[in-house]
XYZ file of N, CA and C in Angstrom:
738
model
N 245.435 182.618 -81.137
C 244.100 182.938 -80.614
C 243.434 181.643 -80.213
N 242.740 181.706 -78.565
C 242.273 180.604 -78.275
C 241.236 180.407 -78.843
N 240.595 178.827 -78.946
C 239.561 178.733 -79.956
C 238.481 178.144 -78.791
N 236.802 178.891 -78.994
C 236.574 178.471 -77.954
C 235.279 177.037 -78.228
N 235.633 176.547 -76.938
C 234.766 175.175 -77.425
C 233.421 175.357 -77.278
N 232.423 174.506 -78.196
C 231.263 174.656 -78.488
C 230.336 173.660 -77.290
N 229.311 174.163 -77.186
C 228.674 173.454 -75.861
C 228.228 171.955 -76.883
N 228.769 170.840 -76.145
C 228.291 169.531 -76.585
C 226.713 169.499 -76.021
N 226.179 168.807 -77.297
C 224.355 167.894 -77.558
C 223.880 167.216 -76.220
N 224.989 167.172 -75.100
C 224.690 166.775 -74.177
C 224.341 167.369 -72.743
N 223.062 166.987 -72.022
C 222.422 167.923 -71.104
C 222.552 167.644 -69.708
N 223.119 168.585 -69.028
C 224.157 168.222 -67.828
C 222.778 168.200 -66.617
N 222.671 167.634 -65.767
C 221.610 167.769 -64.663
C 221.880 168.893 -63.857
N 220.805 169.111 -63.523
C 220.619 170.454 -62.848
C 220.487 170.011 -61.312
N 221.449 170.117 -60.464
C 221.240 169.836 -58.759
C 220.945 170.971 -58.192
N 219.934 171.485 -57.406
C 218.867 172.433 -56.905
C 219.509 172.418 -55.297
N 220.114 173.371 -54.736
C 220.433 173.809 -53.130
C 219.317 172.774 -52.388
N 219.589 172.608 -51.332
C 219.000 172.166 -50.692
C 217.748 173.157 -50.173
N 218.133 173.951 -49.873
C 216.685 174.849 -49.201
C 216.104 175.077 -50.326
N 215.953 175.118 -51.855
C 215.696 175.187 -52.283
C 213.931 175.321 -52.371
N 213.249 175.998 -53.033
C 211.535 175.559 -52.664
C 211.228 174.356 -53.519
N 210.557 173.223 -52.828
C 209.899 172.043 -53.075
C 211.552 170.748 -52.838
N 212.148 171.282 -52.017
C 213.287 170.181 -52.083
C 212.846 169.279 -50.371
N 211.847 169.927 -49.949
C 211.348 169.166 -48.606
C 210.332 167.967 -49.385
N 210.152 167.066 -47.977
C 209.303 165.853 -48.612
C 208.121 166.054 -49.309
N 207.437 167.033 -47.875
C 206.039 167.701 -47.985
C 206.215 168.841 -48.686
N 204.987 168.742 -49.487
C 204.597 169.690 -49.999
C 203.968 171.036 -49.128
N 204.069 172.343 -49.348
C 203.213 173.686 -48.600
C 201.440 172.920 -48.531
N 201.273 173.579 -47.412
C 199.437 173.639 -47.342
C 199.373 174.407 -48.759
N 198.179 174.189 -49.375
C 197.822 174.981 -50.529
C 196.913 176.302 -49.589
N 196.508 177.303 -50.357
C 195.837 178.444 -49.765
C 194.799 177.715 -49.258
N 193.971 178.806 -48.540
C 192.620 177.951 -48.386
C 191.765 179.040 -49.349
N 190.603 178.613 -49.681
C 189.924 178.911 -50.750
C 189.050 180.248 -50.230
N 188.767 180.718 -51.217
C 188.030 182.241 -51.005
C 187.105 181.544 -49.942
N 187.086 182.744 -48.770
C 185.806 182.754 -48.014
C 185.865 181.336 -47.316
N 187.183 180.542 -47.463
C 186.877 179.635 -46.318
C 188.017 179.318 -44.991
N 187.945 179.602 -43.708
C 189.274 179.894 -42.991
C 190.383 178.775 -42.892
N 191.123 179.186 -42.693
C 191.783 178.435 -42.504
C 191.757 176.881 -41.216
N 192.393 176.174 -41.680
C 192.157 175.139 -40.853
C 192.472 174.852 -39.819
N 194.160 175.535 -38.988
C 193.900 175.610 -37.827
C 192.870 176.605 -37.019
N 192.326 177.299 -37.589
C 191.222 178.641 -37.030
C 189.790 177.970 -37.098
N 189.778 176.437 -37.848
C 188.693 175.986 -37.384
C 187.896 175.018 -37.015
N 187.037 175.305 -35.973
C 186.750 174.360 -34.698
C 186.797 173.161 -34.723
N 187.340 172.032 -34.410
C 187.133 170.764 -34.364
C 185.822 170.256 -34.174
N 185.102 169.197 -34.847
C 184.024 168.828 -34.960
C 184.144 167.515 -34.135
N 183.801 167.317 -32.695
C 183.274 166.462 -32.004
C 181.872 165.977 -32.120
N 181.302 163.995 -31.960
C 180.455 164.030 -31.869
C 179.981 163.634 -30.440
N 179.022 164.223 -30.264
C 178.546 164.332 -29.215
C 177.627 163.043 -28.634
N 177.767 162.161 -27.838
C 176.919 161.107 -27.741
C 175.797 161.087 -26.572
N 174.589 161.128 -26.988
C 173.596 161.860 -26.284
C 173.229 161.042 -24.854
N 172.990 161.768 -23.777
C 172.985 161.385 -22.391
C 172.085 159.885 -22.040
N 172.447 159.633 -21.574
C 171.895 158.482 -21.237
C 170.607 158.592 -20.337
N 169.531 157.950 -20.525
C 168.550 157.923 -20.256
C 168.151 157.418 -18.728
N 167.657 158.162 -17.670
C 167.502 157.421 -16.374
C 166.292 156.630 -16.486
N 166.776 155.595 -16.209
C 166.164 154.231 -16.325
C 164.513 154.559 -15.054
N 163.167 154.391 -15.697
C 162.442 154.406 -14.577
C 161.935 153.108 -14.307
N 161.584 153.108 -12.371
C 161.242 151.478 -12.369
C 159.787 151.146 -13.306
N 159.956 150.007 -13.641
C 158.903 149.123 -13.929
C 157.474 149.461 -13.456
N 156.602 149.684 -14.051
C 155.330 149.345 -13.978
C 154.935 147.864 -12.926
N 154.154 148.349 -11.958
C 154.540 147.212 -11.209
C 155.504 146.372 -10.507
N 156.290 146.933 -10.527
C 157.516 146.846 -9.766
C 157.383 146.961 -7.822
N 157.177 145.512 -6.996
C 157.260 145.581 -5.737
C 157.867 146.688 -4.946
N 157.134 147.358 -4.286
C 157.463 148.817 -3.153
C 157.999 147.877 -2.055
N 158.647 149.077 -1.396
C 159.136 148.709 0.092
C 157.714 148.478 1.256
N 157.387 147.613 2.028
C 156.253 148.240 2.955
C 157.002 148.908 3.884
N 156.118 149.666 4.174
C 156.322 151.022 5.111
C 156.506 150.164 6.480
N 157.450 151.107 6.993
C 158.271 150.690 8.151
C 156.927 150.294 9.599
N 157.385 149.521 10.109
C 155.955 149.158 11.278
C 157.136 148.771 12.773
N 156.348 149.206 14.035
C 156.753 148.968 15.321
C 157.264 147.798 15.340
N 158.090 147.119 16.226
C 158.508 146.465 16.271
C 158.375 145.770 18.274
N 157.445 146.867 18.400
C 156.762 145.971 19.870
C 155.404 146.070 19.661
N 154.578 145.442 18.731
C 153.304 145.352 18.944
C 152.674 143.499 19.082
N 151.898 144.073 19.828
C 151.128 142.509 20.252
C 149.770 142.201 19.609
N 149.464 141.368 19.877
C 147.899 141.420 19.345
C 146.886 141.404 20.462
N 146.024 142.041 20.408
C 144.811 142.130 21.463
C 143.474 142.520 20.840
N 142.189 141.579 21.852
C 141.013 141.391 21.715
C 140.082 142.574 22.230
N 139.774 143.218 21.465
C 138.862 144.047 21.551
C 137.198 144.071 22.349
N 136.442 144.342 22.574
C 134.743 144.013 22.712
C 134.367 145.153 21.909
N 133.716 144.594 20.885
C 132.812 145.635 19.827
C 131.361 145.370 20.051
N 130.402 145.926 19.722
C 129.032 145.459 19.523
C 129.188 144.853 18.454
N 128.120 144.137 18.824
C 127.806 142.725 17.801
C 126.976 143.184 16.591
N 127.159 142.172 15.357
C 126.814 142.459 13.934
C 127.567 143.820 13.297
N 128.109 144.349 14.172
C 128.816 145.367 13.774
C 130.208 145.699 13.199
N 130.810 144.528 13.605
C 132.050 144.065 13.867
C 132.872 144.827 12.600
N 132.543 144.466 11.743
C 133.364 144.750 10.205
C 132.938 145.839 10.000
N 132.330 146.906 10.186
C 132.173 148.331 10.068
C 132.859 148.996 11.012
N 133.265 148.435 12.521
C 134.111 148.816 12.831
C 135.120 148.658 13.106
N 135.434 147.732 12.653
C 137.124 147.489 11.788
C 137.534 148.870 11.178
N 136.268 148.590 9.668
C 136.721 149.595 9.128
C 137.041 151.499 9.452
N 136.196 151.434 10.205
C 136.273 152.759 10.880
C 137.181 152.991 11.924
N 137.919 151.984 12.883
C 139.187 151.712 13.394
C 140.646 152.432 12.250
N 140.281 151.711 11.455
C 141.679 151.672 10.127
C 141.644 152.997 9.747
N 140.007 153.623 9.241
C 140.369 154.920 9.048
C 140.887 155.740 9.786
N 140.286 156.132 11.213
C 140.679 156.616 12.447
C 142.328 156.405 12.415
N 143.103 155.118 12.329
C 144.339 155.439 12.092
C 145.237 155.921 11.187
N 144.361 155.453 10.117
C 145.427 156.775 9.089
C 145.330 158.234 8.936
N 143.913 158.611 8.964
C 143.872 160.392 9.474
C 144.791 160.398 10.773
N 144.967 159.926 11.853
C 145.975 160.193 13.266
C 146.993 159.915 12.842
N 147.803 159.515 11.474
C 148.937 158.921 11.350
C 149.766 158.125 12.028
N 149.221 157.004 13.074
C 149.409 156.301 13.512
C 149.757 155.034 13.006
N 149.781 155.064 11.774
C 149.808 153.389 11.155
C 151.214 152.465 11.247
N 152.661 153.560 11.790
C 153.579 153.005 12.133
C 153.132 152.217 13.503
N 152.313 152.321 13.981
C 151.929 151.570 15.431
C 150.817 150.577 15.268
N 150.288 150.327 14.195
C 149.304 149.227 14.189
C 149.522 148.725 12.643
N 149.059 147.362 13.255
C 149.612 145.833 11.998
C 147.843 146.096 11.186
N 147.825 144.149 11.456
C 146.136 143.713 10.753
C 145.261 143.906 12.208
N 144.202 144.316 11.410
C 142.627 144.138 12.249
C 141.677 143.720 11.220
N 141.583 142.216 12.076
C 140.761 141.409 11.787
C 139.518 141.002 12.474
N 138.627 140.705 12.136
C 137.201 139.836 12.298
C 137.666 138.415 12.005
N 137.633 137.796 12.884
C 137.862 136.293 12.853
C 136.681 135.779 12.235
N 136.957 134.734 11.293
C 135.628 134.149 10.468
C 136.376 132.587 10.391
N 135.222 131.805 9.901
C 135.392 130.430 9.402
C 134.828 130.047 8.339
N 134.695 129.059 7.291
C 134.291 128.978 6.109
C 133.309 127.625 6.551
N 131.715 127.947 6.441
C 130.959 126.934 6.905
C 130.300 126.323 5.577
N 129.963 125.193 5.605
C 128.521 125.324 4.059
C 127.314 124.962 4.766
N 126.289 125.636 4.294
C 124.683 125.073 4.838
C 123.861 124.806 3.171
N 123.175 124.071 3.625
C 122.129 123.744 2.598
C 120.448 124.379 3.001
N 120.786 125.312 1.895
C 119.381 125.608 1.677
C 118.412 125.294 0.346
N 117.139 125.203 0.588
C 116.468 124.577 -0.405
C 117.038 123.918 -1.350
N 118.015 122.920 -0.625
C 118.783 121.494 -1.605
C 119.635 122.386 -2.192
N 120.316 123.618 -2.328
C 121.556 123.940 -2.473
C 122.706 124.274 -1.356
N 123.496 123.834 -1.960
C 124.585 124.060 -0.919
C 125.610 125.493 -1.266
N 125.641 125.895 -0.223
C 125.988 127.667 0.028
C 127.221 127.428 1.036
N 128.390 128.146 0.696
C 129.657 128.402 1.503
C 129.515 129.811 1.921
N 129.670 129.624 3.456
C 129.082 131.516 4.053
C 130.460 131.192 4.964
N 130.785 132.662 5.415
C 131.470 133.017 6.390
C 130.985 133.121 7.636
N 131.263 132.488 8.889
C 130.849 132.822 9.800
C 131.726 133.439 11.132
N 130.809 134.195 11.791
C 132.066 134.747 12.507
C 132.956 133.809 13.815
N 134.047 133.467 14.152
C 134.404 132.657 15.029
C 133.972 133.343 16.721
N 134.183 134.466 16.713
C 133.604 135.095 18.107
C 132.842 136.339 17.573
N 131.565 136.272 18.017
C 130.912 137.436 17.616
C 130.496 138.311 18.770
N 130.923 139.497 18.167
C 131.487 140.420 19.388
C 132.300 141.448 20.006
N 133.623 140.517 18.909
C 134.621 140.648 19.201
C 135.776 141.230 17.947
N 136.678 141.699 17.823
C 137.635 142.108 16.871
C 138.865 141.767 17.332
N 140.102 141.421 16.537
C 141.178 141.001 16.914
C 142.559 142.474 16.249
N 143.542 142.602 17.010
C 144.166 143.890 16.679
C 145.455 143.881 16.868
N 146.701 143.920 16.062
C 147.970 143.711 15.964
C 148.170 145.566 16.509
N 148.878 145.612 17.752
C 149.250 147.106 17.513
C 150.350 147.334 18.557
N 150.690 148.112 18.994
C 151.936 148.787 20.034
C 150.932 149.711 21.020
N 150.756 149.116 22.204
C 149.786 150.033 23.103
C 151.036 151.566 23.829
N 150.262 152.740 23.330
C 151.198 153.772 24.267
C 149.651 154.514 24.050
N 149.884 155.561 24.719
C 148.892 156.370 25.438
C 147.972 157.092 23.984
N 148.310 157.297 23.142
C 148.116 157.547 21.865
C 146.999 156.719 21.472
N 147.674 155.583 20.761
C 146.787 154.327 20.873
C 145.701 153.914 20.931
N 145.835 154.169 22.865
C 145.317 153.099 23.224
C 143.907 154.301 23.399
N 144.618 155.533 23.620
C 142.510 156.663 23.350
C 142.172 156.453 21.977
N 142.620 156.406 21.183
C 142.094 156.193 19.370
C 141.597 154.887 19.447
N 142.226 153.714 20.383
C 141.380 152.862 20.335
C 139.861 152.824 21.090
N 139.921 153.893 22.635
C 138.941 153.684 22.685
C 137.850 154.836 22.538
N 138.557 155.604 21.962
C 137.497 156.544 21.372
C 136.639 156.360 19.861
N 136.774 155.208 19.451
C 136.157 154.356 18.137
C 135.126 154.367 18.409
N 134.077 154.335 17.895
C 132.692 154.515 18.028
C 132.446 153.119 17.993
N 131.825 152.263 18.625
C 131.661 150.543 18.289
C 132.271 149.816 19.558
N 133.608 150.644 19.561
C 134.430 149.911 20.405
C 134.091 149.773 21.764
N 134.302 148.881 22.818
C 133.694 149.117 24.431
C 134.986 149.203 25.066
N 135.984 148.209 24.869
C 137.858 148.155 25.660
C 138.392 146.944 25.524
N 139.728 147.101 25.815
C 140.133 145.278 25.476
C 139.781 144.507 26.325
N 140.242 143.353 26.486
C 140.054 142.278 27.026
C 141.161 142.322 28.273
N 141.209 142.197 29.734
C 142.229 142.028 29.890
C 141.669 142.553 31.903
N 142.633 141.983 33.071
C 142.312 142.237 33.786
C 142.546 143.938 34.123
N 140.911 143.943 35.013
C 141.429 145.928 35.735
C 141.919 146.500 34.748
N 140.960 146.407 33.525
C 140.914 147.637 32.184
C 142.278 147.492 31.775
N 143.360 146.747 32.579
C 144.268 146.907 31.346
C 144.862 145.863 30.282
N 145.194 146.627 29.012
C 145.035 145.302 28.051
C 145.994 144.284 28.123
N 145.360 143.004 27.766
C 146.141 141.954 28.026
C 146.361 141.358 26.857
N 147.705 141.640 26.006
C 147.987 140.452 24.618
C 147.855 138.511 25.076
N 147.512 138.593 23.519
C 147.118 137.015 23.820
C 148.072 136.553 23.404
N 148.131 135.196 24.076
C 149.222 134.417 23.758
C 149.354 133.701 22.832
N 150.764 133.161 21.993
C 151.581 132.699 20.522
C 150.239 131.552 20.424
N 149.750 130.541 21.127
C 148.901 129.871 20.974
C 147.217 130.281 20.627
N 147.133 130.940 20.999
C 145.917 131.885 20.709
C 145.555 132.473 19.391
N 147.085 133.330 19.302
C 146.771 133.842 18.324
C 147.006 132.926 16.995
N 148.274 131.920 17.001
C 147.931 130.921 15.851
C 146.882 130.163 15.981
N 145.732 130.008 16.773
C 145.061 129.275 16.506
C 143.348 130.050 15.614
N 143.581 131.146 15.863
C 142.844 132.345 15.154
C 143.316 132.759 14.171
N 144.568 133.043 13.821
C 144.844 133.349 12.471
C 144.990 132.261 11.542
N 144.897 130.503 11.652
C 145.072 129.673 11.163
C 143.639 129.550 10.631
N 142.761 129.291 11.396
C 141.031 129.062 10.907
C 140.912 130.483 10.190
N 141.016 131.883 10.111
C 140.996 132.872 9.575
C 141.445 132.879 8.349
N 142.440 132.193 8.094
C 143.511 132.128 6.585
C 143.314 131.059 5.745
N 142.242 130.172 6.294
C 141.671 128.818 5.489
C 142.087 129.382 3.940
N 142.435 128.685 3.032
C 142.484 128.945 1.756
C 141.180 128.357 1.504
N 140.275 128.829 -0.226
C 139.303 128.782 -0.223
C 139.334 127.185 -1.068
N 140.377 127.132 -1.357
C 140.417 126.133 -2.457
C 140.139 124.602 -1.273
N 140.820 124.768 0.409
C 140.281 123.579 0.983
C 139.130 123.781 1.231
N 138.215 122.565 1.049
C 137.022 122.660 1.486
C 136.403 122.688 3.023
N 135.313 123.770 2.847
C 134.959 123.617 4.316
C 134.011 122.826 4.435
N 134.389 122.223 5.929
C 133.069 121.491 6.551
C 132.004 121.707 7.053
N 130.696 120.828 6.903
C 129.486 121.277 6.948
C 129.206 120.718 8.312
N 128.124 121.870 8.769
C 127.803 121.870 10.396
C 126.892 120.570 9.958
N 126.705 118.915 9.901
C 125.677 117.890 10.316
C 125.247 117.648 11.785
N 124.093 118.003 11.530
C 123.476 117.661 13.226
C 123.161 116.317 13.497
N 123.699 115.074 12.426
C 123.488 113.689 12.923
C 124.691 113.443 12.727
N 124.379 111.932 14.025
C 125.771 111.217 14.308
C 125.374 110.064 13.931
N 126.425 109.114 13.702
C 126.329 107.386 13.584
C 125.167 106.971 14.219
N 124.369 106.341 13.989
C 123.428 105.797 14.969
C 121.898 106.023 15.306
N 122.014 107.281 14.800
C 120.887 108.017 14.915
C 119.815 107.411 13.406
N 118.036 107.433 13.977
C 117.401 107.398 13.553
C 117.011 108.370 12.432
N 116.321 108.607 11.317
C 115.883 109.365 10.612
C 114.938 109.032 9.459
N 114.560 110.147 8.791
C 113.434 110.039 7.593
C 113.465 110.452 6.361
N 113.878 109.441 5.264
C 113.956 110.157 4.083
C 112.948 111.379 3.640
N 113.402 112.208 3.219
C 111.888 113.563 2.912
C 112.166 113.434 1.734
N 112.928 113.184 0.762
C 113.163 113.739 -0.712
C 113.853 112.588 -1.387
N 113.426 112.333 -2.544
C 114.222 111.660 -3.588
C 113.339 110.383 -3.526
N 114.561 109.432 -4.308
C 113.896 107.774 -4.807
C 113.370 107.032 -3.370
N 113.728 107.434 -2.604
C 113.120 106.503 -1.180
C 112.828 107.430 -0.306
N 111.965 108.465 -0.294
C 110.981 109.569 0.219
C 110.496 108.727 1.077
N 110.198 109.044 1.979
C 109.269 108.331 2.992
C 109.902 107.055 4.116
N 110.867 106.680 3.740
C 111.646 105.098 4.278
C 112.757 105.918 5.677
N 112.225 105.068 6.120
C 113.075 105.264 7.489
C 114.747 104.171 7.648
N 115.148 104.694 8.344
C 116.628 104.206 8.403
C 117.523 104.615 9.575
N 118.578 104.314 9.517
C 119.536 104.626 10.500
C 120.957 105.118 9.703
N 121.720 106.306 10.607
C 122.962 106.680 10.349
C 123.873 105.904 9.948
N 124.836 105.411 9.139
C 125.999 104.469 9.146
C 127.276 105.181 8.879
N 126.885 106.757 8.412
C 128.217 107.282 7.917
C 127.797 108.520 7.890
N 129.075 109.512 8.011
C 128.683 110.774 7.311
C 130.185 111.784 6.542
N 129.783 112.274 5.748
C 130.902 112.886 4.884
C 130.745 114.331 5.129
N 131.564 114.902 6.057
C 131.245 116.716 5.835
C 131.396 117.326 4.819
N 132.768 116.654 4.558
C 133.529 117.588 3.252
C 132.818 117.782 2.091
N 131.992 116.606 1.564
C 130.758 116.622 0.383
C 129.507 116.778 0.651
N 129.344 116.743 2.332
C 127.424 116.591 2.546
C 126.931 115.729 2.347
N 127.557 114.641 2.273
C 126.538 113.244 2.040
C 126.504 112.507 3.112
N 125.000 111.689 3.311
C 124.989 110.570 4.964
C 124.628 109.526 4.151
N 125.338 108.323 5.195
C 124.949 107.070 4.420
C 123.897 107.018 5.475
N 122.677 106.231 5.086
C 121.732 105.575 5.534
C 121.370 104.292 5.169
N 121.282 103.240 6.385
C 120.895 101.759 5.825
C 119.151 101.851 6.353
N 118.568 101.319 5.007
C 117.568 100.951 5.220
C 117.070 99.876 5.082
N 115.552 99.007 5.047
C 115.177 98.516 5.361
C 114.427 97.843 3.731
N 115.619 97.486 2.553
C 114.855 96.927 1.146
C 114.340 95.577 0.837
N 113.214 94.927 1.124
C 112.966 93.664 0.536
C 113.222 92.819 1.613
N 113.189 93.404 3.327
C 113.823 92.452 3.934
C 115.558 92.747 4.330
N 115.982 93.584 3.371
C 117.362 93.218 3.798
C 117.905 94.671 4.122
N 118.881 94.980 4.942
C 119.652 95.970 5.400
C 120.397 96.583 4.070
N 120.203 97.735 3.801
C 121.266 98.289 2.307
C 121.161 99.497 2.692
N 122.857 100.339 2.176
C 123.012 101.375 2.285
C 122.652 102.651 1.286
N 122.232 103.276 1.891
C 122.173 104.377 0.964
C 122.578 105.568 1.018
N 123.079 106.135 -0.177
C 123.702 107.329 -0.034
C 122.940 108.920 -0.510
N 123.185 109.542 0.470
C 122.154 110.810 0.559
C 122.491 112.139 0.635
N 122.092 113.235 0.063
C 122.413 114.546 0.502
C 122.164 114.772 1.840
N 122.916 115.535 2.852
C 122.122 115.870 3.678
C 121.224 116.601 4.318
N 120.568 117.319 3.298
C 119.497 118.028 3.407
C 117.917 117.118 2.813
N 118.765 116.256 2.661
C 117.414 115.216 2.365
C 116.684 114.071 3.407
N 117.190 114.057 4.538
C 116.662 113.591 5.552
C 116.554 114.166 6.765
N 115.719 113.976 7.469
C 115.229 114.867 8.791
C 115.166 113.931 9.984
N 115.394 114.360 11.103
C 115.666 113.441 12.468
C 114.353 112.611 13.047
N 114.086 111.735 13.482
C 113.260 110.761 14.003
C 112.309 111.420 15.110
């Protein structure tokens, strides 16, 4: 009778099939949890990066100027006098109600920067260079040229047999140059004496003393005068509103 052998104290390893469950690297997805779906079933969470803002211009930010003719001349008007700058202005309006302003530039009143002295102060006034008259950047066509002369003020341009005549590159720089004086140069004062001339102190330390011209300063208003001190010839320096002609 065979005798049978007893299992030896020793514990043999257990090798598991290959398909076996858990013999892959990965582990199964675990369930997904009560009440929550599954993960391919739910939506991908993109973030969204919010639109970009259209940039507005600047506060103050330089405009285009509006488009202007490109055949206009300048021409001299006849306005009534003292009137001149009221009807400028009433010109300018007249063209923007007609929408005409693609056809006309500047309208100007020609002026100059004078000083006079009154009661021993000195006053910087504008004066007009032609009074009378108005000066007018525009493109003459039939339009125009009735808005120009249907202006109340206005009489017609300048120019032979009513029709208008632009002035010439010399003309007009020599009007828009005295017109554009900056204020910061000083203007010169109208003196009605020249070198040479006799006169009479009226005011100040030598009131009364007579003398003669030796100089004169527009730009400040001052005349030199030599007079007659102790015998001897000396100059003196004067406002010129402080002496009066011989």
């Amino acid at each position: 009778m065979q005798e049978r052998s007893e299992p030896s104290g020793e514990t043999l390893d257990t090798v598991e099939p290959a398909d076996a469950p858990g013999a892959t690297a990965e582990s199964p997805a675990e369930p997904p949890a009560e009440g929550q779906e599954p993960a391919a079933d739910r939506p991908s969470q993109t973030t969204e990066e919010p639109a970009a803002e259209t940039e507005e211009p600047a506060a103050g930010a330089a405009t285009e100027e509006p488009a202007k003719s490109d055949k206009m001349d300048w021409y001299i008007l006849k306005v009534q006098s003292n009137r001149e700058e009221s009807i400028r202005e009433g010109l300018l309006r007249r063209v923007a109600i007609q929408g005409l302003d693609y056809y006309f530039g500047d309208v100007i009143v020609p002026t100059e920067k004078v000083t006079e002295f009154k009661g021993g102060k000195k006053k910087i006034i504008k004066r007009k260079l032609y009074p009378g008259y108005i000066v007018v950047h525009m493109e003459i066509n039939d339009d125009t040229w009735f808005l120009v002369r249907e202006t109340p003020g206005i009489g017609d341009f300048t120019g032979a047999a009513g029709r208008p005549s632009p002035m010439l590159p010399h003309e007009v720089e020599r009007i828009l140059v005295k017109h554009e004086e900056k204020t910061e140069k000083a203007p010169k004062l109208k003196i009605a004496f020249v070198q040479g001339d006799r006169v009479k102190i009226k005011e100040g330390t030598f009131e009364n003393f007579e003398g003669e011209v030796d100089a004169i300063d527009e730009t400040n208003g001052r005349v030199t005068v030599m007079i007659n001190i102790f015998g001897r010839s000396t100059p003196v320096e004067l406002e010129y509103w402080q002496i009066e002609a011989l």
